[in-house]
Tab-separated table of C-alpha atoms in Angstrom:
chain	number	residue	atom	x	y	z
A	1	UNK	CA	11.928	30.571	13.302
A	2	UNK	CA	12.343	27.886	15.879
A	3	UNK	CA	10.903	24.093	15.286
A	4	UNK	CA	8.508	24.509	18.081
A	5	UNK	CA	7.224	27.727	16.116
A	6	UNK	CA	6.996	25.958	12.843
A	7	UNK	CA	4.975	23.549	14.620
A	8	UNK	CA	2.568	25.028	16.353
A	9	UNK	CA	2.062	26.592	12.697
A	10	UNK	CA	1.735	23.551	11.017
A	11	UNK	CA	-1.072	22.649	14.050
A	12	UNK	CA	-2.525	25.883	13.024
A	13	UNK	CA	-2.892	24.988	9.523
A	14	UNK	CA	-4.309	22.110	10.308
A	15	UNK	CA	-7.066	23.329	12.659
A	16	UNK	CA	-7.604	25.626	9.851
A	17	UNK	CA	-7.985	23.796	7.208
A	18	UNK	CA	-10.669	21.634	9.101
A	19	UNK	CA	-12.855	24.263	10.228
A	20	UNK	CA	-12.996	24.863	6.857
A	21	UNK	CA	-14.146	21.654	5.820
A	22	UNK	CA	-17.632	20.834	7.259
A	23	UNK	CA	-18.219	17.301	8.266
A	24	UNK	CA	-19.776	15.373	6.136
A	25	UNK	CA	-22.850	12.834	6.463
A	26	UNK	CA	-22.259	9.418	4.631
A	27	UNK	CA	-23.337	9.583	1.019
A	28	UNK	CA	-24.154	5.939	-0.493
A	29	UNK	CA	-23.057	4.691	-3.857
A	30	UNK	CA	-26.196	3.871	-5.303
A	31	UNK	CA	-24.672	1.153	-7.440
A	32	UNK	CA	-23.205	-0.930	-4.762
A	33	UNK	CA	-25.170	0.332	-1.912
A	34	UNK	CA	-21.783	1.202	0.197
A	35	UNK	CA	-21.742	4.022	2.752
A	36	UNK	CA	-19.114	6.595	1.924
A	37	UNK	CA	-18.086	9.670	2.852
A	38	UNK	CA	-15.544	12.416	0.857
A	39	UNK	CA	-13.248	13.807	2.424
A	40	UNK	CA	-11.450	17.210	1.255
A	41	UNK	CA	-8.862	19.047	2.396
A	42	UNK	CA	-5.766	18.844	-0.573
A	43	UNK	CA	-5.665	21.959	-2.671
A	44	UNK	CA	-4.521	19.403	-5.808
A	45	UNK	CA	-4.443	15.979	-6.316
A	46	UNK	CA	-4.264	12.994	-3.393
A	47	UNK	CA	-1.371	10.693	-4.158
A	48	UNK	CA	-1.450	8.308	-1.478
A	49	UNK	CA	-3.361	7.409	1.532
A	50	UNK	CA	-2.581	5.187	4.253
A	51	UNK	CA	-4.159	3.730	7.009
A	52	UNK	CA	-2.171	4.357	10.827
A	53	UNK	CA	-2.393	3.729	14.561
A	54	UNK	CA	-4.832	1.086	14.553
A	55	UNK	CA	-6.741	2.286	11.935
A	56	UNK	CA	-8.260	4.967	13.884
A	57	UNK	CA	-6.197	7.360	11.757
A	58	UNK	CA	-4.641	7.453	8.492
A	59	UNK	CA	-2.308	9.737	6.304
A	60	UNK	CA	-2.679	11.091	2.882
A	61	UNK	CA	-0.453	13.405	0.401
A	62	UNK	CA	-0.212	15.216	-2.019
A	63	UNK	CA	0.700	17.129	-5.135
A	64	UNK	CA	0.445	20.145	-3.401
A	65	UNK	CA	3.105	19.598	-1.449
A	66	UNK	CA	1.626	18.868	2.094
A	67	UNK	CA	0.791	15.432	4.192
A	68	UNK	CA	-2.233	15.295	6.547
A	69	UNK	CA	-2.763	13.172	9.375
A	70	UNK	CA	-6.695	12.419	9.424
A	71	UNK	CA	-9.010	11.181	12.812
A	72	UNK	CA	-11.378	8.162	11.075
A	73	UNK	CA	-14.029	9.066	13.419
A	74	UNK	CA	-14.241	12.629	12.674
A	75	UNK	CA	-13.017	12.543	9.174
A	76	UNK	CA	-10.972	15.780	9.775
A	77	UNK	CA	-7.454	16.362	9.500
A	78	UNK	CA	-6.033	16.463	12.823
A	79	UNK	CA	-2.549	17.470	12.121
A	80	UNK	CA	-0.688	18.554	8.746
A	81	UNK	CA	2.788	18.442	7.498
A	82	UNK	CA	4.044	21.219	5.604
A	83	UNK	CA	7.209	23.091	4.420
A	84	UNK	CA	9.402	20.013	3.788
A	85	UNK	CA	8.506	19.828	-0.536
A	86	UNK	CA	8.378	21.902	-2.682
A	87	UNK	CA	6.991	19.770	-5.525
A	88	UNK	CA	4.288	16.345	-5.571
A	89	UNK	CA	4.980	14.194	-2.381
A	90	UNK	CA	4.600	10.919	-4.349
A	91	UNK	CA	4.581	8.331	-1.405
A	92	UNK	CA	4.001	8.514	2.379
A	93	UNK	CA	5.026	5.779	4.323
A	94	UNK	CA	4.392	5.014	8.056
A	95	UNK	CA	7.716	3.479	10.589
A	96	UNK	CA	5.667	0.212	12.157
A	97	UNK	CA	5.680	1.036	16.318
A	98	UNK	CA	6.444	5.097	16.092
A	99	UNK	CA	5.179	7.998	15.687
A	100	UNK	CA	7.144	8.568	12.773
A	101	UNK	CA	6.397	8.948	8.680
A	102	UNK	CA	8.509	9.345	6.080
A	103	UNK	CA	7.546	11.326	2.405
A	104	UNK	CA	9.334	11.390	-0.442
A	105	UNK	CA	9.211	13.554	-3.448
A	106	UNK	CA	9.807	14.739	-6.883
A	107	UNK	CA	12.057	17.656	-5.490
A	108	UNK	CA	14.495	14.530	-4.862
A	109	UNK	CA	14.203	14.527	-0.782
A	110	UNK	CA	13.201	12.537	1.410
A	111	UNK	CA	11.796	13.804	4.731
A	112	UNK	CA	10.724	12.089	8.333
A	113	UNK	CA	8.284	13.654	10.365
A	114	UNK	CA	7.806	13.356	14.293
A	115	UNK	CA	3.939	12.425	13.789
A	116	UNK	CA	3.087	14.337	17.175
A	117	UNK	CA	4.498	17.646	16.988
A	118	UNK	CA	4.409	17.463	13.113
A	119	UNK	CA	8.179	18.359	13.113
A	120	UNK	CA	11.021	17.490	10.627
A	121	UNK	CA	13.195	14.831	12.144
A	122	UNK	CA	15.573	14.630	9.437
A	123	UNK	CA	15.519	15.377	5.610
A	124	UNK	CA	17.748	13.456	3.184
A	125	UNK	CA	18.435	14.369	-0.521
A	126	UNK	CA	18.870	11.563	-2.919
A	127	UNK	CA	20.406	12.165	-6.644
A	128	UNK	CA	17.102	11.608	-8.448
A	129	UNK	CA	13.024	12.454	-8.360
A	130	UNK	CA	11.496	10.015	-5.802
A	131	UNK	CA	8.580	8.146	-7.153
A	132	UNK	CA	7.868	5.481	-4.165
A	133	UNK	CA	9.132	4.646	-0.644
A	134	UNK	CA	8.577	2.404	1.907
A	135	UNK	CA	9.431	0.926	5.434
A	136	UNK	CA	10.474	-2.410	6.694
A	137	UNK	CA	7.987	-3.787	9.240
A	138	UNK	CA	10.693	-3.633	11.916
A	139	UNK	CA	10.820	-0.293	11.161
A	140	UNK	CA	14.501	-0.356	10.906
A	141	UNK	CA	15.100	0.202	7.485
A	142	UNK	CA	13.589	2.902	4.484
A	143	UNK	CA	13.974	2.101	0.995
A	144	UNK	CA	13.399	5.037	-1.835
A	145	UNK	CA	13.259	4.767	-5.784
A	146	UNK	CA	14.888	7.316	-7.717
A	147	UNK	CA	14.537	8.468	-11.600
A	148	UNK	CA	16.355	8.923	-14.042
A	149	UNK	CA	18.751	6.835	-11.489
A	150	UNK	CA	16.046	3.719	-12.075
A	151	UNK	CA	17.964	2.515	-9.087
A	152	UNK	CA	16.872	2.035	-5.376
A	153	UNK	CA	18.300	3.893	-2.300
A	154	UNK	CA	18.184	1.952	1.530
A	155	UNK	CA	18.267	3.969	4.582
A	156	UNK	CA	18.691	3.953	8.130
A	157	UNK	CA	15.109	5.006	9.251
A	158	UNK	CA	16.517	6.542	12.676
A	159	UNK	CA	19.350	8.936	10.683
A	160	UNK	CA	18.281	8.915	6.993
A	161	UNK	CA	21.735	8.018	6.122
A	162	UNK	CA	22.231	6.002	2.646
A	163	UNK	CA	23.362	2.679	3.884
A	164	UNK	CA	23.504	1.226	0.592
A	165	UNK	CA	22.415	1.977	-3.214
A	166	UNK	CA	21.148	0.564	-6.596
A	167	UNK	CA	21.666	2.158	-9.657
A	168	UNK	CA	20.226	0.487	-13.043
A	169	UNK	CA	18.691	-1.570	-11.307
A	170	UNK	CA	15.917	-1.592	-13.719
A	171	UNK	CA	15.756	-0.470	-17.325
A	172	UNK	CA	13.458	2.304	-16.194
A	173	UNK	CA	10.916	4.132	-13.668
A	174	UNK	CA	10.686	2.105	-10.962
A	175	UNK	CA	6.940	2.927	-10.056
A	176	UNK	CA	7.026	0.932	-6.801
A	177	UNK	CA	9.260	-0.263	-3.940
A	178	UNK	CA	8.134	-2.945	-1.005
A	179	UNK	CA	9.900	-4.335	1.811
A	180	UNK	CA	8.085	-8.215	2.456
A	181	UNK	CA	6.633	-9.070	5.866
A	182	UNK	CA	9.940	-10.737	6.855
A	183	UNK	CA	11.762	-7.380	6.305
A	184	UNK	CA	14.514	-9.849	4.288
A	185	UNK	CA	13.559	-8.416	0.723
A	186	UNK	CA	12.320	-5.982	-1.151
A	187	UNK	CA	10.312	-6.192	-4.068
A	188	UNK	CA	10.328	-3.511	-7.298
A	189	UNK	CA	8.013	-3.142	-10.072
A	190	UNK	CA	8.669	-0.757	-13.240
A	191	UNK	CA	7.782	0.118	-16.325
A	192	UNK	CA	9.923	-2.059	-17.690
A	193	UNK	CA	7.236	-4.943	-16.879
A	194	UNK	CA	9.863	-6.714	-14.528
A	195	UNK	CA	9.382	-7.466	-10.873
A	196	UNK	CA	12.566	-8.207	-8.709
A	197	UNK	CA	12.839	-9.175	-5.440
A	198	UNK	CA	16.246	-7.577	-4.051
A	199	UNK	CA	17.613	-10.244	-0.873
A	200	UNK	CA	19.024	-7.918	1.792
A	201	UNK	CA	21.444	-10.548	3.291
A	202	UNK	CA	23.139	-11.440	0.432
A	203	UNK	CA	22.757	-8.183	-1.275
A	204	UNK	CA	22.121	-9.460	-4.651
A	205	UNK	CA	18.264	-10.505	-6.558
A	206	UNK	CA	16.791	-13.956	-5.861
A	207	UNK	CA	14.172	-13.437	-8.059
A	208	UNK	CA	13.337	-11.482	-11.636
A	209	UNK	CA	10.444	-11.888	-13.387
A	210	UNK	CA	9.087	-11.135	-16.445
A	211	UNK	CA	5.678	-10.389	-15.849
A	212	UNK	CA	4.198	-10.668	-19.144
A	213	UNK	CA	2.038	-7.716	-17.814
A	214	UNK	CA	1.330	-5.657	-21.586
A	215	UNK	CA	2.359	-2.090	-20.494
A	216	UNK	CA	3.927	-0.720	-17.314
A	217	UNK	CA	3.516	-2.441	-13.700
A	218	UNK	CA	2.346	0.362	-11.130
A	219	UNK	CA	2.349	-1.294	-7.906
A	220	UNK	CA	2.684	-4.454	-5.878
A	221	UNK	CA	1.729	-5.675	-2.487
A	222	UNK	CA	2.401	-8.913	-0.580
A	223	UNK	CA	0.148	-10.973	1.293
A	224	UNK	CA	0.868	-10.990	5.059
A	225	UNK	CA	3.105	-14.224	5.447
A	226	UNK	CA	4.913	-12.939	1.976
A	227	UNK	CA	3.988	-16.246	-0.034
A	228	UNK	CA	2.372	-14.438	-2.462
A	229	UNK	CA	2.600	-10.821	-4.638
A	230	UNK	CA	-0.015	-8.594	-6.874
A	231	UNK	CA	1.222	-6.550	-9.401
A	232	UNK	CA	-1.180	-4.137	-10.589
A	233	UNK	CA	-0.770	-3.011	-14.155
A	234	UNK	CA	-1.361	0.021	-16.584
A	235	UNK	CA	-2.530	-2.788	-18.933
A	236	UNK	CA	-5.358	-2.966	-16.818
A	237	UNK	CA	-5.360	-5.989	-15.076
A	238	UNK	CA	-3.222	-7.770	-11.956
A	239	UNK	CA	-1.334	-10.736	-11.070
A	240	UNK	CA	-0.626	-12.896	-8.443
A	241	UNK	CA	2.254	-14.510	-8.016
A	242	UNK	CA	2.772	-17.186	-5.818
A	243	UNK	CA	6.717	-16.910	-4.497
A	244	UNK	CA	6.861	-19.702	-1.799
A	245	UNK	CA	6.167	-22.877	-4.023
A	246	UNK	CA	7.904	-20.940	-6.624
A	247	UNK	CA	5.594	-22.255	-9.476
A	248	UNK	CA	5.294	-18.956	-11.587
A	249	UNK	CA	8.621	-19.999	-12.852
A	250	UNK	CA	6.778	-22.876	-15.108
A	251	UNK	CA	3.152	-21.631	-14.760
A	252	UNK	CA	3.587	-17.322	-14.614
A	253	UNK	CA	1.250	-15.381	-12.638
A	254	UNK	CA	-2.435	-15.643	-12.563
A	255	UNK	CA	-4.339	-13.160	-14.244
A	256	UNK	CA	-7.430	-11.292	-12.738
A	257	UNK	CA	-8.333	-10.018	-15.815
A	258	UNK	CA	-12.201	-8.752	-15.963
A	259	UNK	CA	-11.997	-6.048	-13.884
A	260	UNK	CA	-11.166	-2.110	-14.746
A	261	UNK	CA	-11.607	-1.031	-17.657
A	262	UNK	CA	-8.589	1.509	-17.459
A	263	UNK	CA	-5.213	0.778	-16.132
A	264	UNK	CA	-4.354	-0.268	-12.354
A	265	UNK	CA	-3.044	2.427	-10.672
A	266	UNK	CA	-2.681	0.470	-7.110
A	267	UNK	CA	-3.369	-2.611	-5.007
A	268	UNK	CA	-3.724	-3.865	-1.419
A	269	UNK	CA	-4.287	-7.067	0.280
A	270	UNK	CA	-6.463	-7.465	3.371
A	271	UNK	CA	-4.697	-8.445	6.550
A	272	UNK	CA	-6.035	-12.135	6.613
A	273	UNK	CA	-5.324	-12.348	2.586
A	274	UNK	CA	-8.740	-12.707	1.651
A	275	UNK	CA	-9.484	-9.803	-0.158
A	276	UNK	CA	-8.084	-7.430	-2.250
A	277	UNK	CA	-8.286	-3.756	-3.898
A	278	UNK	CA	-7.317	-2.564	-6.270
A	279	UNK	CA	-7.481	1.528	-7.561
A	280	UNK	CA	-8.070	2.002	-11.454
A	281	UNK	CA	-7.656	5.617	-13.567
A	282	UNK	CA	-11.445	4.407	-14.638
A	283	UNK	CA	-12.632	6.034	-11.004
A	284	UNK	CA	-13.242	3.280	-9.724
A	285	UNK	CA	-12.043	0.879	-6.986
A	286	UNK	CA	-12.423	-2.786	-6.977
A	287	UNK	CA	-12.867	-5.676	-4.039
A	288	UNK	CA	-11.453	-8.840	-5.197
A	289	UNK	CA	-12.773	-12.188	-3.385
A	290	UNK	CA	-9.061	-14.058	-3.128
A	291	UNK	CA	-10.723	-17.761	-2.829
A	292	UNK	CA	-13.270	-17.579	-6.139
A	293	UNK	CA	-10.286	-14.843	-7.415
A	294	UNK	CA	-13.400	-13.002	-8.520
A	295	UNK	CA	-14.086	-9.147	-8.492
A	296	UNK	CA	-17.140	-8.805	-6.054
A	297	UNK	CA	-17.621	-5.171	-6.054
A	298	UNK	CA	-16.964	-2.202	-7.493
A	299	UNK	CA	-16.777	0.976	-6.022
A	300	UNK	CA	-17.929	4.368	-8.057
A	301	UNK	CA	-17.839	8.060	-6.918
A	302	UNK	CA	-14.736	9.380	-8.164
A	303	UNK	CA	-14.685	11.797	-10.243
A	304	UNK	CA	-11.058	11.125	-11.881
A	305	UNK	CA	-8.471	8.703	-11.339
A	306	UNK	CA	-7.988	6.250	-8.188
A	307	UNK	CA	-4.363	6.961	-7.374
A	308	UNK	CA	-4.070	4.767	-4.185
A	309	UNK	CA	-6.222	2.622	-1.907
A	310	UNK	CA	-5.449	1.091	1.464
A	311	UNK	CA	-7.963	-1.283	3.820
A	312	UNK	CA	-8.513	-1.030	7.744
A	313	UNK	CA	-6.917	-4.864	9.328
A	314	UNK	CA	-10.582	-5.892	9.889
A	315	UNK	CA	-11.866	-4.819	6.564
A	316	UNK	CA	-14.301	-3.014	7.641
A	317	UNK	CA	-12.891	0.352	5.662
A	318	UNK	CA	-11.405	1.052	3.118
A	319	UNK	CA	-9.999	5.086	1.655
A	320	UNK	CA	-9.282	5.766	-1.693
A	321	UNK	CA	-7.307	8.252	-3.035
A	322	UNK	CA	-7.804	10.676	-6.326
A	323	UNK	CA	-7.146	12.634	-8.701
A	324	UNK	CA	-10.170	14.852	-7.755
A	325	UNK	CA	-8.118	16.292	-4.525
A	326	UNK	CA	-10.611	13.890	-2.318
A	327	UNK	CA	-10.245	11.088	-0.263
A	328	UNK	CA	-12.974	8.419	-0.209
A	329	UNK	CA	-14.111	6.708	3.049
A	330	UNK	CA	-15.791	3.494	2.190
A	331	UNK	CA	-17.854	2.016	5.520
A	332	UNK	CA	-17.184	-1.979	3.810
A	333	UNK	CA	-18.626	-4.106	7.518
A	334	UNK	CA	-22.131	-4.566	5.799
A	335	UNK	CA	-20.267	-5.402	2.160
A	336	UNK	CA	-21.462	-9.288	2.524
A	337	UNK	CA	-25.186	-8.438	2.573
A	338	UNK	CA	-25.517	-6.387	-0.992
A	339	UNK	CA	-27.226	-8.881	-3.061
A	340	UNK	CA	-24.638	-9.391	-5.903
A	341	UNK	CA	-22.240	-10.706	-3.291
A	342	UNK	CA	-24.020	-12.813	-1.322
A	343	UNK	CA	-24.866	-14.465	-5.434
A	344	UNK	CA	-21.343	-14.836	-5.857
A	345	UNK	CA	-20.675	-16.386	-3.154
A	346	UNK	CA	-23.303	-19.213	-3.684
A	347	UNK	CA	-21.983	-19.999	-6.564
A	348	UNK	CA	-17.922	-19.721	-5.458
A	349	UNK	CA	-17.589	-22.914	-4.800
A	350	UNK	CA	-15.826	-24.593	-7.663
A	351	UNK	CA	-11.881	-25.010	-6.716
A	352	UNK	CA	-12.297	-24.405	-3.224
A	353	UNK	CA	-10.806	-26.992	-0.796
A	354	UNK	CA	-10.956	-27.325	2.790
A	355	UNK	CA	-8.397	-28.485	5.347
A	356	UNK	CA	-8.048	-29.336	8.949
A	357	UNK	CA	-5.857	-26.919	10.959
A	358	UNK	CA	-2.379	-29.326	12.467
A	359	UNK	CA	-2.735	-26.619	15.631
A	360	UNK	CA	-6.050	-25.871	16.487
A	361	UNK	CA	-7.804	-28.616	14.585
A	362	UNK	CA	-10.687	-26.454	12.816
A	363	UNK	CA	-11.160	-26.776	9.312
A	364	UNK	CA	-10.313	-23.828	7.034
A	365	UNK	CA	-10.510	-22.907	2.888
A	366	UNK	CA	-7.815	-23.466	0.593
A	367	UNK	CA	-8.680	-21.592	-2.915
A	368	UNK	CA	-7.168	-22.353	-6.148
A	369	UNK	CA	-4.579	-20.006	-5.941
A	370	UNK	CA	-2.906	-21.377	-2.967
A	371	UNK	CA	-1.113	-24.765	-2.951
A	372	UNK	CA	-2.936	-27.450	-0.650
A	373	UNK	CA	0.600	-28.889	0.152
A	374	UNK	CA	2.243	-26.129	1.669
A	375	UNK	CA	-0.648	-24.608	3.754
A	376	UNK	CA	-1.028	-26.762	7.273
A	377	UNK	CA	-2.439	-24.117	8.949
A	378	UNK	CA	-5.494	-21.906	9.156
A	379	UNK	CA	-4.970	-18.186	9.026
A	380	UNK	CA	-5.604	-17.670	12.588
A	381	UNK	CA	-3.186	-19.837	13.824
A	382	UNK	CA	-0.271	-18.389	10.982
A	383	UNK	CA	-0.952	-14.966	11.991
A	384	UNK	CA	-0.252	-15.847	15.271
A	385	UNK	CA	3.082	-17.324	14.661
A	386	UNK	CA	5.359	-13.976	13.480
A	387	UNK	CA	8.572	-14.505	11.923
A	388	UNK	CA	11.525	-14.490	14.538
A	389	UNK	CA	13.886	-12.843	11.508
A	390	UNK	CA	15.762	-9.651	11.889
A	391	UNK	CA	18.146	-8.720	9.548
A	392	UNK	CA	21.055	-6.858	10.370
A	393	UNK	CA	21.524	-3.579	8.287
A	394	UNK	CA	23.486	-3.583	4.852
A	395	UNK	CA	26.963	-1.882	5.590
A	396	UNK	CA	27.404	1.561	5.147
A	397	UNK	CA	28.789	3.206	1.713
A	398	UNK	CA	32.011	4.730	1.974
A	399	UNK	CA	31.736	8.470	1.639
């Protein structure tokens, strides 16, 4: 059967599969008064979903074996991606300014998908299950972890080709793999409660730590100027760790502690740093206030564990993924106005500082977390300022 044939299939499927699902009318969570609507379409449970193109779309996958490509405004799946697993797609992963994904699997491949036409653009096989991948932000490079390998696998994210490989690179699963904002390093978490940051230059880690995190780390994002990580943990809390001024080597990480009650199965910063959320196997996801490093609301509806969440630039949404085979669309714009976090924020004020902006001259907040001496400028003005850094590729393996 030709691609073209396999596609329109696929589009098929998909037009299918969302006639099937009526639209639904926002429910509310009573508890925190957030509009939400559930979204269903996976025949098992959602591993990961991911916001795309401007938020107006995002992808999700599964253990069944498929990706979907979902409109916001409609909450339908527009477009799925089928016949490339055969076993739980663990990870989806979008290439930054394409139309390409990439998926990655416990049947050991690793697959990239033309995003329009919901073709296969390549398909590599690695030695090991897959349990996480991820894309540089110049969309140049893939990186893949692989058990019982506990070793990481970079790619060329045009070809697929290996261009270079870790093995034992931790002591066991590595649950997580992230490229930083600067697409220089990339950062691993594992069960082994260590998080290393792997330096693509000089091929070699800059930085291990022992995270002191009780049981087994399960995921870790950056902020978006890379100063600082979260690892979330199975011991149910997270940690932030703050890798520009480099003072977790004396002080550790700092704990955000009373939160979930079961362990941290993912976390995600906001674009602008200020919040983040966090995913627990208690059903529940969690909106962390980065300058009182508070937990301001908590998000219930699940009805079994919070594999994944990711939040729109302007934090106005935010999906969750479960368990329960559904996707959660939280409507987060009006989130300031529920009474309990308009109280916390009265009452935020202790350890909050507030600077003066050396470009535009407007004074900003500096929370506890971050270190007065190394911020000059607001977050406006930062975000405006991208890195100039692109790294060439690691060279190739010989064959």
């Amino acid at each position: 059967m030709s691609g073209n044939q396999d596609s329109s299939l696929d589009e098929s499927k998909a037009k299918k599969e969302a006639e099937e699902v009526p639209e639904q009318p926002p429910d509310w969570s009573y508890e925190t008064q957030v509009p939400v609507k559930t979204l269903r379409a996976h025949t098992d449970g959602v591993t990961a979903a991911r916001f795309c193109f401007r938020d107006r779309h995002f992808i999700s996958c599964s253990s069944d074996g498929t990706a979907l490509l979902w409109e916001v405004e409609s909450c339908r799946p527009v477009r799925a991606f089928s016949g490339g697993h055969d076993r739980t797609i663990t990870e989806c992963a979008m290439i930054p300014d394409t139309n390409r994904m990439v998926t990655v699997s416990w049947d050991k491949k690793m697959v990239s998908w033309d995003m329009e036409t919901g073709q296969m653009l390549w398909k590599s096989r690695q030695p090991g299950l897959l349990t996480s991948c991820c894309s540089s932000p110049d969309g140049r490079l893939l990186v893949c972890a692989a058990v019982p390998q506990y070793g990481i696998y970079i790619s060329d994210a045009a070809s697929g080709q290996t261009v270079h490989q870790i093995n034992g690179y931790h002591k066991t699963t590595i649950t997580r793999c992230r490229f930083d904002p600067q697409s220089k390093r990339i950062a691993t978490v594992s069960a082994d409660r260590f998080i290393k940051l792997w330096d693509l230059c000089s091929q070699k880690t800059t930085v291990a730590i022992n995270s002191n995190h009780s049981n087994a780390i399960s995921d870790c994002c950056f902020t978006s100027n890379g100063h600082f990580l979260c690892s979330a943990s199975w011991d149910k809390t997270l940690k932030l760790w703050d890798l520009q001024s480099g003072r977790f080597r004396s002080r550790g990480g700092t704990s955000l502690q009373t939160g979930h009650e079961g362990s941290v199965s993912s976390c995600s910063f906001s674009r602008d740093g200020a919040l983040l959320v966090s995913g627990s196997y208690d059903k529940t996801v969690s909106l962390w206030d980065m300058t009182s490093l508070c937990q301001s609301v908590v998000l219930k509806g699940h009805s079994d564990w919070v594999t994944d969440v990711s939040i729109s630039a302007d934090r106005k949404m935010i999906i969750s993924a479960s368990k329960d085979r559904t996707i959660r669309l939280w409507d987060t714009e009006n989130i300031d106005e529920i009474p309990a976090v308009m109280e916390q924020k009265k009452t935020q004020g202790i350890g909050v500082h507030i600077l003066k902006c050396e470009e535009c001259g407007k004074p900003f907040p500096v929370s506890r977390l971050q270190s007065s001496e190394l911020l000059t400028k607001c977050v406006f003005c930062r975000l405006k300022s991208p890195p100039r850094y692109r790294p060439q590729p690691p060279p190739l393996m010989p064959l």
